[in-house]
Amino acid sequence: MIALQVENLCVKADNRHLIENITFSIEEGRIVAIIGPNGAGKTTLIKAILGLIPYETGTVSLFGRPFKNNHSVIKVGYVPQKLEFDRTIPLTVSELLGFTVPPVYMVPFMKRKGAREHIDGLLKIVGAQSLAQRSIGSLSGGELQRVMIAKAIVNDPKILFLDEPASGVDIEGQERFHDLVKRLNKEKGLTVIIISHDLNVVYRYADDVLCMNRKLICTGRPEETLTDEVIKSMYGEMMGAYIHSCHEHD
Amino acid sequence: MNMISEFISYPFIQRALLASVMVGILCPFVGNFVVLRRMSFYSDAISHSAFAGIAAGALLGIDLSLSSIIVAILIAVIIAFLSEKTGLSHDTVIGIAFSGAIASGMLVMGMLKGYRADLFTFLFGDILAITDKDLLMIFIIGILTVIVLLTFLKPFLQITFNRDLARVEGTSVRFFEYLLFLIIAVVITVSLKIIGMILVTSLLIVPAASAKNLASSMKRLFVLSCVFGVLSGVIGLAMSIYLNTSSGPTIVLVSIMIFFLTLFSRGAVTKR
């Protein structure tokens, strides 16, 4: 089944195209990496798909249903590139995850049967069970990313959008994070769309790659799609040599 | 001891105590959102905007509480609408609405004939002049506000944490933001008679800020802010009677003392 269908998507700002006429589809259960140089419109694309910014033209469908303004029955998980929040907010990890656990409209802080176990289970999956009572503002970059993944999957979404989720995390943390995403994809059949600058990550974890620079350049399996010409056209001559090294290591 | 029991036996003291407890719970409960969402300028603007409502009420000969609520809600809606539609910063929109309301209030006030002592009750507050009707109004609005906030606390907190994530999770951000703006406007206007237009924002912000100094979780924040609000109200009222000072400023000064106590405890000053 097609998980995500994007057709003729255009986003404009100040009469300038941020993304232009992008059309692609993603099969359910795949991990798809979106790559492109800085300013290519990767974050804009994800935000437009999620209805966080308006688009000029085009349509977005999730699992065959139109997806606009988030009034959809399809549950979606999202980990933004840079999470902006007040670091002094007195909010525990457990409370943060609890906001999203249904029923949403109810007396809060009320112990709902199973909710506690559900949150503990999620924190265990992402290796953050010891963080349940920690204040969200006191977490390190890696800890916060794991908690945000737990938050993104708390409602059992069918599709997960990750916008450079491991940026600002150390190498070991990045590897743990990507292993976790791969595991969720395998165990829960989650469709994952991930923006990454790291071609190593693309080769190791992604089933498909989507290259863009305001327009769609190519899509397909990384080893077949990321040719020298494609990489050079997106990143310049220097990256052509780098791509060979990534490929060989893999 | 006899003096205290004698004082408490007066109906106007009983009403004042009840009012200080109710507002001491209601204002900080809503104030937590004002502090967490950095909306203190907004709440200040709404409280001062009520001035236009009071002036209009006096001119038209309608109930001043009712007219202040109507105008405060109107200003809240205008601020929310202009912020969303014009792309201007929230501060700028609030500044425009705020000065517009104050200017209108002053203009209308100039048209009134004679001295109106009741208008000063709204400006500076007089908890000892609270009537049974005022108490009933605070009680009904307080209960409704707490029910709405508790029912929708999760989406309100989702939006407070991060608007984009809340939207992706299916929360209607626009609806809940408008609702929060309205709740703040209503709570401010019902508290005007007790604490006064000039100081009402402090009862919203100070107990919530004191609680934020100590709280490590959202649950504690809400409980502590209400405890500090009630303590400020009751201690402030008792001190104002004992020292023969104005009740509104005394309540606010007590709440500020609590704020500094909480700030210095647990090393909150050096922590950030």
PDB file of N, CA, C and O in Angstrom, chain A residues 122-177:
ATOM      1  N   LEU A 122       7.120   2.275  26.406  1.00  0.00           N
ATOM      2  CA  LEU A 122       7.702   3.085  25.328  1.00  0.00           C
ATOM      3  C   LEU A 122       9.100   3.561  25.708  1.00  0.00           C
ATOM      4  O   LEU A 122      10.030   3.534  24.893  1.00  0.00           O
ATOM      5  N   LEU A 123       9.228   4.005  26.957  1.00  0.00           N
ATOM      6  CA  LEU A 123      10.535   4.494  27.406  1.00  0.00           C
ATOM      7  C   LEU A 123      11.556   3.355  27.392  1.00  0.00           C
ATOM      8  O   LEU A 123      12.736   3.580  27.113  1.00  0.00           O
ATOM      9  N   LYS A 124      11.089   2.150  27.663  1.00  0.00           N
ATOM     10  CA  LYS A 124      11.990   0.998  27.632  1.00  0.00           C
ATOM     11  C   LYS A 124      12.441   0.728  26.194  1.00  0.00           C
ATOM     12  O   LYS A 124      13.625   0.487  25.938  1.00  0.00           O
ATOM     13  N   ILE A 125      11.502   0.836  25.269  1.00  0.00           N
ATOM     14  CA  ILE A 125      11.827   0.602  23.850  1.00  0.00           C
ATOM     15  C   ILE A 125      12.936   1.555  23.391  1.00  0.00           C
ATOM     16  O   ILE A 125      13.867   1.164  22.694  1.00  0.00           O
ATOM     17  N   VAL A 126      12.834   2.818  23.813  1.00  0.00           N
ATOM     18  CA  VAL A 126      13.823   3.799  23.345  1.00  0.00           C
ATOM     19  C   VAL A 126      15.028   3.904  24.296  1.00  0.00           C
ATOM     20  O   VAL A 126      15.878   4.771  24.131  1.00  0.00           O
ATOM     21  N   GLY A 127      15.069   3.018  25.288  1.00  0.00           N
ATOM     22  CA  GLY A 127      16.202   2.999  26.220  1.00  0.00           C
ATOM     23  C   GLY A 127      16.235   4.223  27.123  1.00  0.00           C
ATOM     24  O   GLY A 127      17.303   4.765  27.409  1.00  0.00           O
ATOM     25  N   ALA A 128      15.041   4.662  27.543  1.00  0.00           N
ATOM     26  CA  ALA A 128      15.000   5.870  28.379  1.00  0.00           C
ATOM     27  C   ALA A 128      14.164   5.644  29.639  1.00  0.00           C
ATOM     28  O   ALA A 128      13.604   6.587  30.186  1.00  0.00           O
ATOM     29  N   GLN A 129      14.112   4.373  30.102  1.00  0.00           N
ATOM     30  CA  GLN A 129      13.236   4.092  31.251  1.00  0.00           C
ATOM     31  C   GLN A 129      13.672   4.818  32.524  1.00  0.00           C
ATOM     32  O   GLN A 129      12.850   5.128  33.377  1.00  0.00           O
ATOM     33  N   SER A 130      14.963   5.128  32.602  1.00  0.00           N
ATOM     34  CA  SER A 130      15.455   5.809  33.810  1.00  0.00           C
ATOM     35  C   SER A 130      15.126   7.311  33.788  1.00  0.00           C
ATOM     36  O   SER A 130      15.353   8.011  34.764  1.00  0.00           O
ATOM     37  N   LEU A 131      14.586   7.794  32.659  1.00  0.00           N
ATOM     38  CA  LEU A 131      14.355   9.235  32.537  1.00  0.00           C
ATOM     39  C   LEU A 131      12.921   9.651  32.886  1.00  0.00           C
ATOM     40  O   LEU A 131      12.604  10.840  32.875  1.00  0.00           O
ATOM     41  N   ALA A 132      12.059   8.683  33.220  1.00  0.00           N
ATOM     42  CA  ALA A 132      10.625   8.971  33.384  1.00  0.00           C
ATOM     43  C   ALA A 132      10.334  10.158  34.287  1.00  0.00           C
ATOM     44  O   ALA A 132       9.475  10.985  33.970  1.00  0.00           O
ATOM     45  N   GLN A 133      11.038  10.264  35.394  1.00  0.00           N
ATOM     46  CA  GLN A 133      10.720  11.338  36.346  1.00  0.00           C
ATOM     47  C   GLN A 133      11.655  12.536  36.202  1.00  0.00           C
ATOM     48  O   GLN A 133      11.587  13.473  37.000  1.00  0.00           O
ATOM     49  N   ARG A 134      12.518  12.494  35.185  1.00  0.00           N
ATOM     50  CA  ARG A 134      13.445  13.629  34.981  1.00  0.00           C
ATOM     51  C   ARG A 134      12.713  14.803  34.319  1.00  0.00           C
ATOM     52  O   ARG A 134      11.780  14.621  33.544  1.00  0.00           O
ATOM     53  N   SER A 135      13.160  16.008  34.645  1.00  0.00           N
ATOM     54  CA  SER A 135      12.575  17.188  34.019  1.00  0.00           C
ATOM     55  C   SER A 135      13.042  17.241  32.560  1.00  0.00           C
ATOM     56  O   SER A 135      14.218  16.988  32.270  1.00  0.00           O
ATOM     57  N   ILE A 136      12.137  17.594  31.659  1.00  0.00           N
ATOM     58  CA  ILE A 136      12.445  17.566  30.227  1.00  0.00           C
ATOM     59  C   ILE A 136      13.577  18.540  29.878  1.00  0.00           C
ATOM     60  O   ILE A 136      14.395  18.278  28.999  1.00  0.00           O
ATOM     61  N   GLY A 137      13.656  19.636  30.628  1.00  0.00           N
ATOM     62  CA  GLY A 137      14.695  20.636  30.351  1.00  0.00           C
ATOM     63  C   GLY A 137      16.079  20.212  30.778  1.00  0.00           C
ATOM     64  O   GLY A 137      17.071  20.830  30.384  1.00  0.00           O
ATOM     65  N   SER A 138      16.171  19.153  31.605  1.00  0.00           N
ATOM     66  CA  SER A 138      17.480  18.741  32.112  1.00  0.00           C
ATOM     67  C   SER A 138      18.115  17.634  31.260  1.00  0.00           C
ATOM     68  O   SER A 138      19.200  17.160  31.567  1.00  0.00           O
ATOM     69  N   LEU A 139      17.431  17.226  30.181  1.00  0.00           N
ATOM     70  CA  LEU A 139      17.943  16.101  29.380  1.00  0.00           C
ATOM     71  C   LEU A 139      19.054  16.558  28.433  1.00  0.00           C
ATOM     72  O   LEU A 139      19.051  17.693  27.941  1.00  0.00           O
ATOM     73  N   SER A 140      19.977  15.646  28.165  1.00  0.00           N
ATOM     74  CA  SER A 140      21.018  15.933  27.174  1.00  0.00           C
ATOM     75  C   SER A 140      20.411  15.786  25.772  1.00  0.00           C
ATOM     76  O   SER A 140      19.283  15.280  25.633  1.00  0.00           O
ATOM     77  N   GLY A 141      21.160  16.180  24.745  1.00  0.00           N
ATOM     78  CA  GLY A 141      20.664  16.094  23.374  1.00  0.00           C
ATOM     79  C   GLY A 141      20.204  14.687  22.994  1.00  0.00           C
ATOM     80  O   GLY A 141      19.123  14.504  22.445  1.00  0.00           O
ATOM     81  N   GLY A 142      21.029  13.702  23.332  1.00  0.00           N
ATOM     82  CA  GLY A 142      20.718  12.311  22.987  1.00  0.00           C
ATOM     83  C   GLY A 142      19.511  11.805  23.750  1.00  0.00           C
ATOM     84  O   GLY A 142      18.645  11.117  23.192  1.00  0.00           O
ATOM     85  N   GLU A 143      19.448  12.161  25.044  1.00  0.00           N
ATOM     86  CA  GLU A 143      18.312  11.723  25.872  1.00  0.00           C
ATOM     87  C   GLU A 143      17.013  12.338  25.350  1.00  0.00           C
ATOM     88  O   GLU A 143      15.992  11.663  25.241  1.00  0.00           O
ATOM     89  N   LEU A 144      17.099  13.614  24.997  1.00  0.00           N
ATOM     90  CA  LEU A 144      15.905  14.310  24.505  1.00  0.00           C
ATOM     91  C   LEU A 144      15.413  13.675  23.199  1.00  0.00           C
ATOM     92  O   LEU A 144      14.209  13.488  23.012  1.00  0.00           O
ATOM     93  N   GLN A 145      16.365  13.324  22.327  1.00  0.00           N
ATOM     94  CA  GLN A 145      15.965  12.712  21.057  1.00  0.00           C
ATOM     95  C   GLN A 145      15.248  11.393  21.284  1.00  0.00           C
ATOM     96  O   GLN A 145      14.254  11.095  20.633  1.00  0.00           O
ATOM     97  N   ARG A 146      15.749  10.606  22.246  1.00  0.00           N
ATOM     98  CA  ARG A 146      15.093   9.321  22.528  1.00  0.00           C
ATOM     99  C   ARG A 146      13.683   9.535  23.082  1.00  0.00           C
ATOM    100  O   ARG A 146      12.735   8.846  22.734  1.00  0.00           O
ATOM    101  N   VAL A 147      13.568  10.545  23.956  1.00  0.00           N
ATOM    102  CA  VAL A 147      12.255  10.852  24.522  1.00  0.00           C
ATOM    103  C   VAL A 147      11.311  11.351  23.424  1.00  0.00           C
ATOM    104  O   VAL A 147      10.136  10.983  23.393  1.00  0.00           O
ATOM    105  N   MET A 148      11.846  12.148  22.505  1.00  0.00           N
ATOM    106  CA  MET A 148      10.995  12.668  21.429  1.00  0.00           C
ATOM    107  C   MET A 148      10.535  11.551  20.492  1.00  0.00           C
ATOM    108  O   MET A 148       9.434  11.591  19.959  1.00  0.00           O
ATOM    109  N   ILE A 149      11.400  10.555  20.305  1.00  0.00           N
ATOM    110  CA  ILE A 149      10.982   9.383  19.518  1.00  0.00           C
ATOM    111  C   ILE A 149       9.849   8.670  20.260  1.00  0.00           C
ATOM    112  O   ILE A 149       8.838   8.294  19.662  1.00  0.00           O
ATOM    113  N   ALA A 150      10.016   8.502  21.578  1.00  0.00           N
ATOM    114  CA  ALA A 150       8.959   7.856  22.365  1.00  0.00           C
ATOM    115  C   ALA A 150       7.663   8.653  22.237  1.00  0.00           C
ATOM    116  O   ALA A 150       6.582   8.085  22.083  1.00  0.00           O
ATOM    117  N   LYS A 151       7.767   9.983  22.278  1.00  0.00           N
ATOM    118  CA  LYS A 151       6.570  10.826  22.151  1.00  0.00           C
ATOM    119  C   LYS A 151       5.947  10.666  20.760  1.00  0.00           C
ATOM    120  O   LYS A 151       4.733  10.638  20.615  1.00  0.00           O
ATOM    121  N   ALA A 152       6.833  10.556  19.759  1.00  0.00           N
ATOM    122  CA  ALA A 152       6.332  10.440  18.383  1.00  0.00           C
ATOM    123  C   ALA A 152       5.585   9.123  18.154  1.00  0.00           C
ATOM    124  O   ALA A 152       4.695   9.056  17.311  1.00  0.00           O
ATOM    125  N   ILE A 153       5.944   8.089  18.917  1.00  0.00           N
ATOM    126  CA  ILE A 153       5.292   6.779  18.676  1.00  0.00           C
ATOM    127  C   ILE A 153       4.267   6.428  19.755  1.00  0.00           C
ATOM    128  O   ILE A 153       3.706   5.344  19.750  1.00  0.00           O
ATOM    129  N   VAL A 154       4.010   7.377  20.662  1.00  0.00           N
ATOM    130  CA  VAL A 154       3.150   7.073  21.811  1.00  0.00           C
ATOM    131  C   VAL A 154       1.735   6.664  21.385  1.00  0.00           C
ATOM    132  O   VAL A 154       1.090   5.849  22.035  1.00  0.00           O
ATOM    133  N   ASN A 155       1.267   7.209  20.275  1.00  0.00           N
ATOM    134  CA  ASN A 155      -0.091   6.879  19.822  1.00  0.00           C
ATOM    135  C   ASN A 155      -0.102   5.835  18.725  1.00  0.00           C
ATOM    136  O   ASN A 155      -1.066   5.742  17.973  1.00  0.00           O
ATOM    137  N   ASP A 156       0.990   5.094  18.640  1.00  0.00           N
ATOM    138  CA  ASP A 156       1.084   4.032  17.645  1.00  0.00           C
ATOM    139  C   ASP A 156       0.848   4.558  16.226  1.00  0.00           C
ATOM    140  O   ASP A 156      -0.071   4.118  15.519  1.00  0.00           O
ATOM    141  N   PRO A 157       1.681   5.501  15.768  1.00  0.00           N
ATOM    142  CA  PRO A 157       1.460   6.070  14.438  1.00  0.00           C
ATOM    143  C   PRO A 157       1.809   5.059  13.346  1.00  0.00           C
ATOM    144  O   PRO A 157       2.513   4.079  13.598  1.00  0.00           O
ATOM    145  N   LYS A 158       1.305   5.343  12.138  1.00  0.00           N
ATOM    146  CA  LYS A 158       1.621   4.458  11.022  1.00  0.00           C
ATOM    147  C   LYS A 158       2.801   5.002  10.235  1.00  0.00           C
ATOM    148  O   LYS A 158       3.406   4.304   9.445  1.00  0.00           O
ATOM    149  N   ILE A 159       3.086   6.289  10.450  1.00  0.00           N
ATOM    150  CA  ILE A 159       4.159   6.913   9.698  1.00  0.00           C
ATOM    151  C   ILE A 159       4.905   7.913  10.592  1.00  0.00           C
ATOM    152  O   ILE A 159       4.296   8.598  11.416  1.00  0.00           O
ATOM    153  N   LEU A 160       6.222   7.924  10.438  1.00  0.00           N
ATOM    154  CA  LEU A 160       7.057   8.745  11.312  1.00  0.00           C
ATOM    155  C   LEU A 160       7.919   9.672  10.456  1.00  0.00           C
ATOM    156  O   LEU A 160       8.582   9.226   9.524  1.00  0.00           O
ATOM    157  N   PHE A 161       7.878  10.970  10.773  1.00  0.00           N
ATOM    158  CA  PHE A 161       8.696  11.960  10.058  1.00  0.00           C
ATOM    159  C   PHE A 161       9.825  12.422  10.985  1.00  0.00           C
ATOM    160  O   PHE A 161       9.546  12.937  12.075  1.00  0.00           O
ATOM    161  N   LEU A 162      11.047  12.253  10.545  1.00  0.00           N
ATOM    162  CA  LEU A 162      12.195  12.642  11.367  1.00  0.00           C
ATOM    163  C   LEU A 162      13.031  13.663  10.600  1.00  0.00           C
ATOM    164  O   LEU A 162      13.571  13.360   9.542  1.00  0.00           O
ATOM    165  N   ASP A 163      13.138  14.858  11.160  1.00  0.00           N
ATOM    166  CA  ASP A 163      13.866  15.926  10.482  1.00  0.00           C
ATOM    167  C   ASP A 163      15.239  16.082  11.130  1.00  0.00           C
ATOM    168  O   ASP A 163      15.347  16.711  12.193  1.00  0.00           O
ATOM    169  N   GLU A 164      16.253  15.527  10.508  1.00  0.00           N
ATOM    170  CA  GLU A 164      17.618  15.510  11.060  1.00  0.00           C
ATOM    171  C   GLU A 164      17.577  15.244  12.568  1.00  0.00           C
ATOM    172  O   GLU A 164      18.037  16.056  13.362  1.00  0.00           O
ATOM    173  N   PRO A 165      17.020  14.104  12.928  1.00  0.00           N
ATOM    174  CA  PRO A 165      16.752  13.870  14.350  1.00  0.00           C
ATOM    175  C   PRO A 165      18.009  13.692  15.187  1.00  0.00           C
ATOM    176  O   PRO A 165      17.971  13.869  16.397  1.00  0.00           O
ATOM    177  N   ALA A 166      19.111  13.313  14.560  1.00  0.00           N
ATOM    178  CA  ALA A 166      20.315  13.020  15.349  1.00  0.00           C
ATOM    179  C   ALA A 166      21.328  14.156  15.317  1.00  0.00           C
ATOM    180  O   ALA A 166      22.452  14.001  15.787  1.00  0.00           O
ATOM    181  N   SER A 167      20.926  15.303  14.781  1.00  0.00           N
ATOM    182  CA  SER A 167      21.883  16.414  14.749  1.00  0.00           C
ATOM    183  C   SER A 167      22.116  16.905  16.179  1.00  0.00           C
ATOM    184  O   SER A 167      21.199  16.974  16.983  1.00  0.00           O
ATOM    185  N   GLY A 168      23.352  17.189  16.478  1.00  0.00           N
ATOM    186  CA  GLY A 168      23.685  17.649  17.825  1.00  0.00           C
ATOM    187  C   GLY A 168      23.871  16.511  18.811  1.00  0.00           C
ATOM    188  O   GLY A 168      24.022  16.745  20.012  1.00  0.00           O
ATOM    189  N   VAL A 169      23.822  15.278  18.328  1.00  0.00           N
ATOM    190  CA  VAL A 169      24.019  14.124  19.199  1.00  0.00           C
ATOM    191  C   VAL A 169      25.375  13.499  18.849  1.00  0.00           C
ATOM    192  O   VAL A 169      25.775  13.503  17.686  1.00  0.00           O
ATOM    193  N   ASP A 170      26.091  12.960  19.861  1.00  0.00           N
ATOM    194  CA  ASP A 170      27.409  12.396  19.573  1.00  0.00           C
ATOM    195  C   ASP A 170      27.291  11.145  18.686  1.00  0.00           C
ATOM    196  O   ASP A 170      26.198  10.600  18.494  1.00  0.00           O
ATOM    197  N   ILE A 171      28.429  10.695  18.165  1.00  0.00           N
ATOM    198  CA  ILE A 171      28.406   9.618  17.161  1.00  0.00           C
ATOM    199  C   ILE A 171      27.762   8.345  17.699  1.00  0.00           C
ATOM    200  O   ILE A 171      26.932   7.718  17.036  1.00  0.00           O
ATOM    201  N   GLU A 172      28.124   8.008  18.944  1.00  0.00           N
ATOM    202  CA  GLU A 172      27.557   6.796  19.556  1.00  0.00           C
ATOM    203  C   GLU A 172      26.031   6.940  19.692  1.00  0.00           C
ATOM    204  O   GLU A 172      25.267   6.017  19.398  1.00  0.00           O
ATOM    205  N   GLY A 173      25.621   8.133  20.113  1.00  0.00           N
ATOM    206  CA  GLY A 173      24.192   8.431  20.271  1.00  0.00           C
ATOM    207  C   GLY A 173      23.464   8.348  18.949  1.00  0.00           C
ATOM    208  O   GLY A 173      22.352   7.834  18.864  1.00  0.00           O
ATOM    209  N   GLN A 174      24.109   8.844  17.901  1.00  0.00           N
ATOM    210  CA  GLN A 174      23.502   8.811  16.563  1.00  0.00           C
ATOM    211  C   GLN A 174      23.261   7.375  16.118  1.00  0.00           C
ATOM    212  O   GLN A 174      22.210   7.032  15.583  1.00  0.00           O
ATOM    213  N   GLU A 175      24.273   6.545  16.379  1.00  0.00           N
ATOM    214  CA  GLU A 175      24.175   5.150  15.941  1.00  0.00           C
ATOM    215  C   GLU A 175      23.041   4.430  16.683  1.00  0.00           C
ATOM    216  O   GLU A 175      22.252   3.708  16.075  1.00  0.00           O
ATOM    217  N   ARG A 176      22.983   4.680  18.006  1.00  0.00           N
ATOM    218  CA  ARG A 176      21.909   4.075  18.817  1.00  0.00           C
ATOM    219  C   ARG A 176      20.548   4.535  18.308  1.00  0.00           C
ATOM    220  O   ARG A 176      19.602   3.758  18.210  1.00  0.00           O
ATOM    221  N   PHE A 177      20.478   5.827  17.968  1.00  0.00           N
ATOM    222  CA  PHE A 177      19.215   6.409  17.507  1.00  0.00           C
ATOM    223  C   PHE A 177      18.760   5.745  16.198  1.00  0.00           C
ATOM    224  O   PHE A 177      17.614   5.325  16.061  1.00  0.00           O
TER     225      PHE A 177
END
